[in-house]
Amino acid sequence: MMPKPFRVDFRADASEEIGLGHVMRCLTLADALSARGSECRLIFRALPGHLAEHIEARGHRPEPLPVPVDAIADPDVYGTWLGVSRVQDAADCSNVLAQDPPDILVVDHYALDASWERAVCPQGTCLVALDDLANRPHACNIFLDQNLGRHDSDYDTLLPADCLRLIGPNYALLRPQFAMARKEALARRTGKPCHQLLISMGGMDKSDATSKMLLELAEMHLPTDFAVCVVMGSASTNLDRVRKIAAQMPFATEVLFDVADMAPLMATADLAIGGAGSTSWERCCLGLPTLLLTIADNQRSIAQALHNSDAAFYVGDVRESGWTSALRAALSRAVQQPEWLFGMAKTASAICDGRGAERVADAMFEIVQGEIAKGHSV
């Protein structure tokens, strides 16, 4: 008799304020777990910019929490991302989980910590926490921080002693398309001149950095065969503005939105300009040289770690002055010094091989199956 498939619930949010990254990486893990027979459900607050339709399109069950009635005041900026108080969020999630307790609960939210996890996680459920900040405790069985430069010791005082720690880009949650495209993409990194630029500042690009950088590029003396591909989300309020600017660019500029598979675009690009979020590991997997910009404080450590390792070049933060001129200087260097990009590509490709989601899913199954075999809960 085949064993009953594991039930896995995720708690993560996407919104205009938060962006899409947390839910998207949870979906990647959910895909890997589903391929192993699991049934996955994503619990999210119904904030503006949520991804309910996308969750369902990926074959997983969306479970929206009630829409917040009033804005909340919280001295912690991440606390405001919940839309409700932590106590209310815990109560709402507990109600959902009590009706149908999962075998595994995955939590990926900067506003949630050990107190929420203890209050919400059903007895006997394996808790998996995803985090990047190393700034608060977690009461979990498995912990994942996929960022470069992070060490086990960063969490010595924040995690249970018996918690399995999965640390570093070796566990980066990438869709299988990136591992599949890796060999061909790396074969293209031969040190040839830069002609194809990929710009991707996330699905929302709340700061409208894309429009600003296109205006800068329009003033530069770039090769006549230079081409730009811009990728955005259809929910971005700046999409129409970007399209208008793209139509007036002095070289070929296309604008794509809601791209389902970024791997081919990254594999054929010579250079990327992008944010220092989870997409950083996709670019590393395909050896794509990158000029990095940060759009949030939690991205700074990623950008600096990649810059220090020569796997990318950190230009600056879009919320601060001076980044546009710094970007122009870096892009000029990239066009004039293809050997700089070649070295960056080689270093980046050694950081991540694209198989992290498989490793994380395997670790989760091993622990849960092992506990079931021993006849007790995790």
PDB file of C-alpha atoms in Angstrom, residues 13 43 62 75 94 129 170 193 223 225 249 268 281-282 285 290 300 328 344:
ATOM      1  CA  ASP A  13       2.196  36.922   2.002  1.00  0.00           C
ATOM      2  CA  ILE A  43      -2.314  30.488   3.570  1.00  0.00           C
ATOM      3  CA  PRO A  62      -5.027  29.058  -2.000  1.00  0.00           C
ATOM      4  CA  PRO A  75       7.260  50.039  15.458  1.00  0.00           C
ATOM      5  CA  SER A  94      -4.992  28.668  14.126  1.00  0.00           C
ATOM      6  CA  ALA A 129      10.944  28.296   8.999  1.00  0.00           C
ATOM      7  CA  ASN A 170      23.276  25.422  -1.931  1.00  0.00           C
ATOM      8  CA  PRO A 193      31.016  41.804 -25.798  1.00  0.00           C
ATOM      9  CA  PRO A 223      26.484  49.720 -29.481  1.00  0.00           C
ATOM     10  CA  ASP A 225      22.998  46.388 -31.941  1.00  0.00           C
ATOM     11  CA  MET A 249      14.332  54.191 -26.715  1.00  0.00           C
ATOM     12  CA  THR A 268      20.548  34.335 -23.391  1.00  0.00           C
ATOM     13  CA  TRP A 281      20.423  32.883  -7.003  1.00  0.00           C
ATOM     14  CA  GLU A 282      18.695  32.311 -10.349  1.00  0.00           C
ATOM     15  CA  CYS A 285      22.889  29.439 -11.337  1.00  0.00           C
ATOM     16  CA  THR A 290      24.656  41.368 -12.691  1.00  0.00           C
ATOM     17  CA  ARG A 300      21.782  44.924   1.491  1.00  0.00           C
ATOM     18  CA  ARG A 328      25.754  54.449 -15.946  1.00  0.00           C
ATOM     19  CA  MET A 344      31.875  37.718 -12.777  1.00  0.00           C
TER      20      MET A 344
END
